[in-house]
Coordinates of C-alpha atoms and ligand atoms in Angstrom, one line a residue:
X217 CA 43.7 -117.1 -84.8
X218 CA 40.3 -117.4 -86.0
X219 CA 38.5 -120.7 -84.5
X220 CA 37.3 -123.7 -86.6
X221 CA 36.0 -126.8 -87.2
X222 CA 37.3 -129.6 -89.5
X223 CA 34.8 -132.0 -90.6
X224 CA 36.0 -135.4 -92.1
X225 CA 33.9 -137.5 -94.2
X226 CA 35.3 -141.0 -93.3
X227 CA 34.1 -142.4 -96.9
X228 CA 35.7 -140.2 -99.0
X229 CA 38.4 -138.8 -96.2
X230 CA 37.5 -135.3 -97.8
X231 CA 37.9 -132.6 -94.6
X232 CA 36.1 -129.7 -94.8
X233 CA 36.9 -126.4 -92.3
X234 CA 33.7 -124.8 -91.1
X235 CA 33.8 -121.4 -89.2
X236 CA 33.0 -121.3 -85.5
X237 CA 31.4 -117.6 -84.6
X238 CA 31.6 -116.4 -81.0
X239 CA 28.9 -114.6 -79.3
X240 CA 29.2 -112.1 -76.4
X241 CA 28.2 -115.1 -74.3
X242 CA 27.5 -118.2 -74.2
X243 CA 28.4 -121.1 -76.4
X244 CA 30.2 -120.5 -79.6
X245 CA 28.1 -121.6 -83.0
X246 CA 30.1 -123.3 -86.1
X247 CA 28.6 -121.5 -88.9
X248 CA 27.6 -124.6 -91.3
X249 CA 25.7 -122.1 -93.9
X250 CA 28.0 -123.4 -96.9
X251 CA 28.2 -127.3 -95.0
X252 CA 25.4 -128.5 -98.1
X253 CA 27.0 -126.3 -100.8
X254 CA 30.5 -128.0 -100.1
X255 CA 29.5 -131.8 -99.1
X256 CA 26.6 -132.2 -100.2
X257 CA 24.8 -133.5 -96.9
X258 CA 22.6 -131.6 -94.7
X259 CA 22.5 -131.6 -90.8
X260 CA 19.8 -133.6 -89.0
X261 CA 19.2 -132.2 -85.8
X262 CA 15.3 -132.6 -85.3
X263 CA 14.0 -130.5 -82.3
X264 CA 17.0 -128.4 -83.2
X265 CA 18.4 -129.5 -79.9
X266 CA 22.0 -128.3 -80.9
X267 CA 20.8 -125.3 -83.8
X268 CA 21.2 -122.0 -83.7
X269 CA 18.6 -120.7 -85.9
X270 CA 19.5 -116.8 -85.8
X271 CA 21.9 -114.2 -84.3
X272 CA 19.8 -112.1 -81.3
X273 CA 20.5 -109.5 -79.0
X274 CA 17.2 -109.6 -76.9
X275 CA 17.5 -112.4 -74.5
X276 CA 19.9 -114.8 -72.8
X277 CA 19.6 -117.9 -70.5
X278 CA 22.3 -119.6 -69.3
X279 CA 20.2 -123.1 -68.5
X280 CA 23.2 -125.0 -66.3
X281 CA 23.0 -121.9 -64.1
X282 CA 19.7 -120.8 -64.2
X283 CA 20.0 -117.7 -65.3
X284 CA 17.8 -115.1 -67.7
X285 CA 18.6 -112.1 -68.9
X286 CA 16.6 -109.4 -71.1
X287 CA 19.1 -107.0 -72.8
X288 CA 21.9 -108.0 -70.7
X289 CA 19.1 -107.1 -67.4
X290 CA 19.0 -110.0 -65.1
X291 CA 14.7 -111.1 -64.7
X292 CA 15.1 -111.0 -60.6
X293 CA 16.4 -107.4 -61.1
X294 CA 13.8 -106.5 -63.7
X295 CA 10.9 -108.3 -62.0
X296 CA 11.9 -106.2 -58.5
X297 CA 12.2 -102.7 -59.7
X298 CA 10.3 -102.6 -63.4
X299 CA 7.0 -102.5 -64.7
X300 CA 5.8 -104.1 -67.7
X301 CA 5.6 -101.0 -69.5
X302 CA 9.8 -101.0 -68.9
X303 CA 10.3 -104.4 -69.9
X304 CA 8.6 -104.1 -73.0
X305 CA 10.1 -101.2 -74.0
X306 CA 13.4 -102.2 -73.1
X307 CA 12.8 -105.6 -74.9
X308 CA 11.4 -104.0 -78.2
X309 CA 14.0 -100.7 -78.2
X310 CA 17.1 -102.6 -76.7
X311 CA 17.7 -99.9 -73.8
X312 CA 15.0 -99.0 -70.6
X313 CA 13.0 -95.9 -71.1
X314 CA 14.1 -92.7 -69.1
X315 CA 10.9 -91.3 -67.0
X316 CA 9.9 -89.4 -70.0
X317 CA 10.2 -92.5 -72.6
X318 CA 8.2 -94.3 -70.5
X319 CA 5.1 -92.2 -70.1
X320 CA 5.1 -91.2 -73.6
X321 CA 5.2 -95.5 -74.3
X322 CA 2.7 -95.9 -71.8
X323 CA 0.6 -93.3 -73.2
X324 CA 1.1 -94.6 -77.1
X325 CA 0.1 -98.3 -75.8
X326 CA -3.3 -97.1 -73.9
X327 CA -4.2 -95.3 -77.0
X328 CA -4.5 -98.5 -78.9
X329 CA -6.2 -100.9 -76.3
X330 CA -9.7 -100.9 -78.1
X331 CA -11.2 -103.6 -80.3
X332 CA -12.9 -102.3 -83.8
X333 CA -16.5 -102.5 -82.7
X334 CA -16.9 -105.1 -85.5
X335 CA -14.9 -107.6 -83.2
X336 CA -18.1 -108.1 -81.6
X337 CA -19.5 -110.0 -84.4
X338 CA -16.1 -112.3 -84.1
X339 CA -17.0 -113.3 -80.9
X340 CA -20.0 -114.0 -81.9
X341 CA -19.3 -116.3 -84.3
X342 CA -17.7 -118.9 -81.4
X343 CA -19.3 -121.2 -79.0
X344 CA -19.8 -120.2 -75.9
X345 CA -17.4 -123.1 -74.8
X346 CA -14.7 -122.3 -76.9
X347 CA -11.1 -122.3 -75.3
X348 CA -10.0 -119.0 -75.3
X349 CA -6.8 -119.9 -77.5
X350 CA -8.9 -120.6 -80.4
X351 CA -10.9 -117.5 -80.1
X352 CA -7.1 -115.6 -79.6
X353 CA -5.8 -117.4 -83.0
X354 CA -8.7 -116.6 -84.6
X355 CA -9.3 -112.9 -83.6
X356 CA -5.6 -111.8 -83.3
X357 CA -5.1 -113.3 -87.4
X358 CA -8.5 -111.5 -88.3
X359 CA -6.7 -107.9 -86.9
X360 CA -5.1 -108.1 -90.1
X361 CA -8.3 -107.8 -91.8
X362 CA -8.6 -104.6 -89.7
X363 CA -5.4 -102.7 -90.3
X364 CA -4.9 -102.5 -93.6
X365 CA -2.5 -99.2 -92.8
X366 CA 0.1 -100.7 -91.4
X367 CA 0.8 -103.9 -93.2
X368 CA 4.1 -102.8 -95.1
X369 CA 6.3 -104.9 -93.2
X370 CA 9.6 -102.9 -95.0
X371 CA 8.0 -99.8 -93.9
X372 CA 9.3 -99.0 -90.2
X373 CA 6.6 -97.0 -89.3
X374 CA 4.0 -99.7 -90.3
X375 CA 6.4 -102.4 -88.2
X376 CA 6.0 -99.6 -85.1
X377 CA 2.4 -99.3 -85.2
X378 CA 1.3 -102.7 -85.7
X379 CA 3.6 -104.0 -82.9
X380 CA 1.3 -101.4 -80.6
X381 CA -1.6 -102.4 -81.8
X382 CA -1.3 -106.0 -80.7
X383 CA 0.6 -105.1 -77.3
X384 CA -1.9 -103.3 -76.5
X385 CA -4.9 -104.9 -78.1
X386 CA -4.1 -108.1 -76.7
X387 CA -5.0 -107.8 -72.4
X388 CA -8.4 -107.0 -74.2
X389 CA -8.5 -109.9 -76.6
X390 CA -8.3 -111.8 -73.7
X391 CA -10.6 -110.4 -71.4
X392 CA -13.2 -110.6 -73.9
X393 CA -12.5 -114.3 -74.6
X394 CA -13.8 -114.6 -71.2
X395 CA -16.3 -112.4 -70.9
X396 CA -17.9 -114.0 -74.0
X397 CA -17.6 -117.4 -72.2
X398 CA -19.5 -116.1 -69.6
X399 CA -22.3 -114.2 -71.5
X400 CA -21.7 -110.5 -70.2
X401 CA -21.1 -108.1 -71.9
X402 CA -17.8 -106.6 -73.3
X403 CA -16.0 -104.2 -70.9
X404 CA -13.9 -101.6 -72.6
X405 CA -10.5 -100.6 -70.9
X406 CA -9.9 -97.4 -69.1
X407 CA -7.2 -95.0 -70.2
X408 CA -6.3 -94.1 -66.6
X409 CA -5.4 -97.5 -65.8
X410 CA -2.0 -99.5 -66.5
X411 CA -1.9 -102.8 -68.7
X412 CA -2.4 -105.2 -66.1
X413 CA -4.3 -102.9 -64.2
X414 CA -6.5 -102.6 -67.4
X415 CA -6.5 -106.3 -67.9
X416 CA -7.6 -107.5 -64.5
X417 CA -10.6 -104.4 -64.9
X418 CA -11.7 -105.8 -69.0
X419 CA -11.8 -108.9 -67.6
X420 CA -13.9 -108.6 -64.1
X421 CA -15.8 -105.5 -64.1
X422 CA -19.3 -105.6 -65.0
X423 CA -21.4 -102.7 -66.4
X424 CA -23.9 -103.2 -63.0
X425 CA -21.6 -101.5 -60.3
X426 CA -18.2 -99.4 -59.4
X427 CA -15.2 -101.8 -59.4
X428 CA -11.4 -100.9 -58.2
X429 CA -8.7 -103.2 -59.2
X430 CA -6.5 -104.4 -56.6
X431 CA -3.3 -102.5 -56.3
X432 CA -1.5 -105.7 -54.8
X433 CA -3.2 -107.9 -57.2
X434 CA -2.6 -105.7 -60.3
X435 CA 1.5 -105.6 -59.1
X436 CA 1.2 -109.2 -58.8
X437 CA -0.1 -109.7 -62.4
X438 CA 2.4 -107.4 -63.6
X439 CA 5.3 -109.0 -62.2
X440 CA 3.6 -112.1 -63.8
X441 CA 3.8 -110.5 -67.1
X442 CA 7.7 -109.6 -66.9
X443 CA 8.3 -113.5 -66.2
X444 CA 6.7 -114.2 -69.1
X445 CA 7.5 -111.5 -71.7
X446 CA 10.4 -113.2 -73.5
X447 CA 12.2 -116.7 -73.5
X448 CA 14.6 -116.8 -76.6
X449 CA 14.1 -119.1 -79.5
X450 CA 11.6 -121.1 -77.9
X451 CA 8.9 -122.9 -80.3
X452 CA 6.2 -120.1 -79.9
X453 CA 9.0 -117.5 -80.4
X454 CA 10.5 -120.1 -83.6
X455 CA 7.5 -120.1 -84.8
X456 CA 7.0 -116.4 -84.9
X457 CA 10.2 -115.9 -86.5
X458 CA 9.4 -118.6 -89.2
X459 CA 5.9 -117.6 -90.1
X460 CA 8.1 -113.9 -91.0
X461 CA 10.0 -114.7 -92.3
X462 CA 7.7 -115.8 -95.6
X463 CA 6.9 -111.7 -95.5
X464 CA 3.6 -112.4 -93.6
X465 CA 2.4 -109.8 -91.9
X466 CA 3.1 -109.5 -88.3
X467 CA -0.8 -110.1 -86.9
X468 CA -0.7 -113.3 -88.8
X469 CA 2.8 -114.3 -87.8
X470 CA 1.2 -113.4 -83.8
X471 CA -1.5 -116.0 -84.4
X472 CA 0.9 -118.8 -85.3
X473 CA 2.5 -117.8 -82.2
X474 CA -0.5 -118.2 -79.9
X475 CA -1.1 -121.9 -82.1
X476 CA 2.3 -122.9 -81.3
X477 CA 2.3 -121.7 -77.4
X478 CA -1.1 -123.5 -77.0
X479 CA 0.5 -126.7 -76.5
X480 CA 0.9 -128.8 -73.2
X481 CA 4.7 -128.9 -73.5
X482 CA 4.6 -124.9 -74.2
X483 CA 2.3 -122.9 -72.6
X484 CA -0.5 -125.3 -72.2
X485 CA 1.5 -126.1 -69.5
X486 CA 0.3 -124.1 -66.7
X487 CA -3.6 -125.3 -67.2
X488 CA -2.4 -128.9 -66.9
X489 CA -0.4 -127.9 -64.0
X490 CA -3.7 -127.0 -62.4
X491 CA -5.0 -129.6 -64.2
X492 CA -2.8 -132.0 -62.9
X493 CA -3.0 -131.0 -58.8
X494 CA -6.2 -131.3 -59.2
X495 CA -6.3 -134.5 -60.0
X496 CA -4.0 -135.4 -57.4
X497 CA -6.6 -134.5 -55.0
X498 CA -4.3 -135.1 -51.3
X499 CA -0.9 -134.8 -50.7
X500 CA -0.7 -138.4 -49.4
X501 CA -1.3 -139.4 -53.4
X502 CA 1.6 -137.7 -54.4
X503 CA 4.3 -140.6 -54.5
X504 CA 2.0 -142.9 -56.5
X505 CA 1.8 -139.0 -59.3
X506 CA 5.7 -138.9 -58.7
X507 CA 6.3 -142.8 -59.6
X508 CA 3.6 -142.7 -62.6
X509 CA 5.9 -139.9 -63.8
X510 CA 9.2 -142.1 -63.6
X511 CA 7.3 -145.3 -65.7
X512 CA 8.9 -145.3 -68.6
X513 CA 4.8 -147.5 -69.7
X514 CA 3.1 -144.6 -68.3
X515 CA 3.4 -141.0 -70.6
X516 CA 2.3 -139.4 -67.6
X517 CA 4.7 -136.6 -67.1
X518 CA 4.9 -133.8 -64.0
X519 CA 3.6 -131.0 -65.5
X520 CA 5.3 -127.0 -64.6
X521 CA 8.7 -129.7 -65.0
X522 CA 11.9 -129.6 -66.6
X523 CA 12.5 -127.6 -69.6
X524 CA 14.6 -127.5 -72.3
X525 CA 17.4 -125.1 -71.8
X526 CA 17.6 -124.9 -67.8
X527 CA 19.1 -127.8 -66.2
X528 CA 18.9 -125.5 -63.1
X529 CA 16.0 -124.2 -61.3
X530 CA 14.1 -122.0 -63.5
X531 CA 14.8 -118.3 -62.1
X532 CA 11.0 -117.6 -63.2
X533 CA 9.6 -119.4 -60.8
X534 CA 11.6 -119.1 -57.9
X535 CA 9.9 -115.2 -58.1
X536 CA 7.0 -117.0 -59.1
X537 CA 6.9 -119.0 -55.8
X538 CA 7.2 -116.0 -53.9
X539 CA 4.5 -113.8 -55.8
X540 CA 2.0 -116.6 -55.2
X541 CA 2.9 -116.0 -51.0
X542 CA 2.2 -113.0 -51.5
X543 CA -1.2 -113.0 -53.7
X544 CA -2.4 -116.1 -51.3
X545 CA -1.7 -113.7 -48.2
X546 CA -3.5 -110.4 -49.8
X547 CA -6.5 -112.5 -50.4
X548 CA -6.4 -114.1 -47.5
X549 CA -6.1 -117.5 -47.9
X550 CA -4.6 -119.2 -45.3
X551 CA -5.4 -123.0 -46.6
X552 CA -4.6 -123.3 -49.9
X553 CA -4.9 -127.7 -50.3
X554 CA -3.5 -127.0 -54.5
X555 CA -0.5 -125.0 -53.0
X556 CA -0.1 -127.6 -50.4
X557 CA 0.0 -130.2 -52.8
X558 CA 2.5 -128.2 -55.1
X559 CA 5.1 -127.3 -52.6
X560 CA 5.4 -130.9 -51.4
X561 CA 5.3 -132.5 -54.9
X562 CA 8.2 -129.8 -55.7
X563 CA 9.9 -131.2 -52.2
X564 CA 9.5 -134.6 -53.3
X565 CA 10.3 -135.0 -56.9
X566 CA 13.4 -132.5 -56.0
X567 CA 15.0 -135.1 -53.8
X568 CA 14.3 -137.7 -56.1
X569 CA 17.0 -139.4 -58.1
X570 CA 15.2 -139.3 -61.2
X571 CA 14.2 -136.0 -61.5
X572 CA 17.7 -135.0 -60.2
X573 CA 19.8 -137.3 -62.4
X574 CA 17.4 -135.9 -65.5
X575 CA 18.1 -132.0 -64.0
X576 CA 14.1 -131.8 -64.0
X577 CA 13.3 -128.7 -61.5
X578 CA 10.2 -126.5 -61.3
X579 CA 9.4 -124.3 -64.2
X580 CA 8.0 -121.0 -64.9
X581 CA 4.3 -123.3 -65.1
X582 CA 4.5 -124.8 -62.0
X583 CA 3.4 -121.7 -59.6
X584 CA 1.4 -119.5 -62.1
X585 CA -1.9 -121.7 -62.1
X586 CA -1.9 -121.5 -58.3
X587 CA -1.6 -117.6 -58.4
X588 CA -4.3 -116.8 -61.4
X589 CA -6.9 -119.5 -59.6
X590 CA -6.6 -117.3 -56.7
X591 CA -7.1 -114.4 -58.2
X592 CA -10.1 -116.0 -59.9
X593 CA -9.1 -116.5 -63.2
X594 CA -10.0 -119.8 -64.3
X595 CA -8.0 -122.6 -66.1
X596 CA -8.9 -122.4 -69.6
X597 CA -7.6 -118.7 -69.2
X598 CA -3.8 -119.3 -68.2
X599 CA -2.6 -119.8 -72.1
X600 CA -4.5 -116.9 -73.1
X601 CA -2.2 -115.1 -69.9
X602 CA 0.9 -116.9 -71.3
X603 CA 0.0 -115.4 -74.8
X604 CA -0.4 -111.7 -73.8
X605 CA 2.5 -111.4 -71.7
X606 CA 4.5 -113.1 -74.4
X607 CA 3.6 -110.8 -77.0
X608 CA 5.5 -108.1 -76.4
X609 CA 9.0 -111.0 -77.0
X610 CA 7.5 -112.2 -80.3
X611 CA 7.0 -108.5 -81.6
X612 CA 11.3 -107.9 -80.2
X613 CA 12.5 -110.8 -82.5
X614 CA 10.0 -110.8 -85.3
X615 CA 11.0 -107.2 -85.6
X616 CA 14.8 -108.1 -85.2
X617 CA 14.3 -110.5 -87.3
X618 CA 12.7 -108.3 -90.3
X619 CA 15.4 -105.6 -89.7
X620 CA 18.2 -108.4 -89.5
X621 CA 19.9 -107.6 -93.2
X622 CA 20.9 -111.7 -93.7
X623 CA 17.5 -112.6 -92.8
X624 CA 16.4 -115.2 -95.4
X625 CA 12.9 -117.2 -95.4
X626 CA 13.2 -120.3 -92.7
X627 CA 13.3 -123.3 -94.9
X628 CA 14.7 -126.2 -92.9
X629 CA 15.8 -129.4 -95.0
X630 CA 15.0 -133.2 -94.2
X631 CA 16.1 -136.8 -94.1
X632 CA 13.8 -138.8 -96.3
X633 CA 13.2 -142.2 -95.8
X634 CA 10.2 -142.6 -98.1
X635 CA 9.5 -144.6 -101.1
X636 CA 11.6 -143.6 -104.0
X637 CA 10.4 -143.0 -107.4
X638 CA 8.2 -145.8 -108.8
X639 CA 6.2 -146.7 -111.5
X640 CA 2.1 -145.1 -111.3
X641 CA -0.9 -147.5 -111.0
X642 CA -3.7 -146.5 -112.5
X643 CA -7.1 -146.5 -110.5
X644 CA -8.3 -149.8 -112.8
X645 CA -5.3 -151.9 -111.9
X646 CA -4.8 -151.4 -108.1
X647 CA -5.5 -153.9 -105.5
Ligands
CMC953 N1 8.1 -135.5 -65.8 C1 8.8 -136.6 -65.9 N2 9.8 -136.9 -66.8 C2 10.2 -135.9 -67.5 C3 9.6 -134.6 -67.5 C4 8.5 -134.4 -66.6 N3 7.9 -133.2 -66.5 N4 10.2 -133.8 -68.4 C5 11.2 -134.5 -69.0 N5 11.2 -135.8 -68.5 C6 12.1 -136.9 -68.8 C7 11.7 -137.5 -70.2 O1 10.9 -138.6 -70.0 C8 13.1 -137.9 -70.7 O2 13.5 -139.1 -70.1 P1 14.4 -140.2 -70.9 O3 15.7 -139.5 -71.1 O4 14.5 -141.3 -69.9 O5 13.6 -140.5 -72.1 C9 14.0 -136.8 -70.2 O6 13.4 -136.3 -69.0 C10 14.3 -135.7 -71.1 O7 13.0 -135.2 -71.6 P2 12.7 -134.7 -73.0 O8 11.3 -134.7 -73.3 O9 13.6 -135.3 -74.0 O10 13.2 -133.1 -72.9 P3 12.8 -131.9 -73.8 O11 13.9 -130.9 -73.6 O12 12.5 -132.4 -75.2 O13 11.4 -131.4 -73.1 C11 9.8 -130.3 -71.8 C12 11.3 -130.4 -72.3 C13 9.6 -129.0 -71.1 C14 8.9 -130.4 -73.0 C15 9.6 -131.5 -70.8 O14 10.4 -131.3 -69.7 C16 8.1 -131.6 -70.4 O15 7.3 -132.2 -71.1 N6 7.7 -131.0 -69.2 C17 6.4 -130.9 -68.8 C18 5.6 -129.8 -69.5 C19 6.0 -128.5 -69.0 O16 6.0 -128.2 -67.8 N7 6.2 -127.6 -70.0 C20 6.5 -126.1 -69.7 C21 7.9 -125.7 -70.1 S1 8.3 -124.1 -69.4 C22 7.2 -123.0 -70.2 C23 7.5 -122.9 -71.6 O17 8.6 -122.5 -72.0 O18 6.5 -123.0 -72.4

């Protein structure tokens, strides 16, 4: 028999049956789309702590266990054996490429990396101090200026080769965010080199001399990318969907992305993270960091902890952990006082009662700052990182979403608790 829900309104004793839909795992939904139609009274659920906002097949976390998977894939298997060329495609196409699917989507991304040359006049227009996310909002919303050929959003050929565009326009977005910050000049990517290979060159070659990525480092960066190509409904990933779901086209829907993941509770996280070890300075400060974080007077919070949906160690940065050993050991640094300071902080606040009562554990933040400063990308830039790897999961639902048939625009409802209707005063007469 088909599950359901009885609702009872204790004021009237009216009940109401509401169906419960099952997916293929995870928790089952009741399917309240008639609940204001038939009592009159909407949900309140702000945060949308217990609302499922759309049916997806892209990704799944189980957040007791700590697990994530892409297309059914679990992330450690992915992360161990893929590139981000296969994650991509697998996340945008719902399968992974054969040997022949990829090259051919390898080879479609790398013909799309470069900027319109009039981008450089965009840049221009900035400070030099400008944080990297507003030049990314700005400059991935004006690429709909650009492309005026493929803004039929009901067209599926329009939807295909604007979701390449910004995949593979957005390493060098970033890199020149950068580069402008610095006052060299733009370097322009390489077809004969991969997307994070291609990334890591845009953004530290100069014109002056010869300059080989890093195989290790470029692996590294890449493995980076997979942990941070897709995360379900998240608010970046909401946002996306919501901004679509008007019709807008997909470059502006991307820049409300990046404006949403900007945040220090999203993806801001990982520069406070930095931020935030910094400021610790010693290890020996840590338990005076660890009880500032517990005052309930002090909104002083552990960044690169807890999250949302895992009440488990976040898989991400368990592989996280492990690619910063690795990174730390190809450059050779053997004293690292901000990794120091991490791992014991992690020790500490994971023996805690707090943080274990709460279920707060290490996220996908909390190792990713210590990885890019090594590789000498600097703090303002670990957003922008966030917001390229991302990307390519905010092109998978937005395109879901536009081919999903009961798509409707997002138009959530609210509790008022204004003034109600009163009488005007005109300008003469008020106090
Ligand atoms: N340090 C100290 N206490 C915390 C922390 C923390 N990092 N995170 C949550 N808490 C406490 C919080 O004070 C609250 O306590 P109480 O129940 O006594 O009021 C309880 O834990 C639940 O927190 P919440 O804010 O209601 O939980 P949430 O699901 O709304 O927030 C979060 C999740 C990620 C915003 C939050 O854990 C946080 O601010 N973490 C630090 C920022 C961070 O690392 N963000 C990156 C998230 S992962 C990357 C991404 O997806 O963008």
């Amino acid at each position: 028999m088909a599950k359901t829900v009885t609702f009872k309104d204790d004021s009237t004793g009216k009940t109401f049956k509401y169906p419960v839909l099952s997916g293929t795992t995870g928790p089952d939904v009741v399917d309240i789309r008639k609940f204001y139609a038939e009592t009159d009274m909407f949900t309140y659920d702000p945060g949308y702590t217990s609302t499922g906002s759309c049916e997806s097949k892209i990704t799944y976390i189980d957040g007791d266990k700590g697990v994530l998977l892409h297309r059914g894939y679990p992330i450690e298997d992915l992360a161990e054996n893929c590139n981000f060329a296969e994650v991509q495609y697998l996340l945008l196409n719902g399968e992974l490429p054969n040997a022949k699917e990829k090259v051919k989507f390898e080879r479609d991304i790398t013909l799309h990396t470069m900027l319109h040359e009039q981008f450089h006049n965009f840049y221009s227009g900035f400070r030099r101090d400008a944080h990297p996310m507003a030049i990314m909002c700005g400059v991935v919303g004006a690429l709909s200026a650009f492309y005026h050929d493929s803004l039929d959003i009901t067209n599926p050929e329009h939807r295909r080769i604007s979701s390449y565009r910004l995949i593979a326009k957005m390493p060098t977005i970033a890199a020149w965010a950068y580069k402008y910050s610095l006052g060299q000049p733009f370097i322009y990517p390489r077809n004969d080199l991969g997307y994070a290979e291609n990334f890591l060159y845009t953004m530290f070659a100069t014109p002056c001399e010869d300059y080989e990525v890093n195989p290790i480092l470029a692996k590294a960066m890449d493995r980076i990318l997979i942990l941070h190509a897709d995360h379900e409904q998240n608010a970046s990933t909401s946002t996306v969907r919501l901004a679509g779901s008007s019709g807008a086209n997909p470059f502006a829907c991307i820049a409300a992305g990046i404006a949403s993941l900007w945040g220090p509770a999203h993806g801001g996280a990982n520069e406070a993270v930095l931020n935030m070890l910094r400021e610790i300075g010693d290890v020996k400060r840590i338990p005076e960091f660890v009880k500032r974080a517990k005052s309930k007077d002090d909104s002083f919070r552990l960044m690169g902890f807890g999250h949302r949906v895992y009440k488990n160690y976040d898989p991400r940065a368990r592989i996280m952990a492990r690619t910063c050993s690795e990174v730390l050991k190809e450059l050779k640094i053997k004293n690292s006082p901000l990794l120091d300071i991490a791992m014991e902080l992690e020790r500490i606040a994971l023996e805690d009662e707090y943080f274990i009562e709460k279920k707060l554990y290490p996220n996908v933040d909390f190792y990713s700052g210590i990885i890019f400063e090594a590789m000498g990308i600097p703090a303002s830039m670990f957003t922008a990182l966030f917001a390229l790897a991302r990307t390519t999961g905010w092109i998978a639902q937005w395109r879901e979403m536009i081919e999903d048939p009961q798509q409707k625009i997002g138009r959530p409802r609210q509790l008022y608790t204004g003034k109600t209707k009163r009488k005007f005063v005109p300008l003469k007469s008020r106090k």
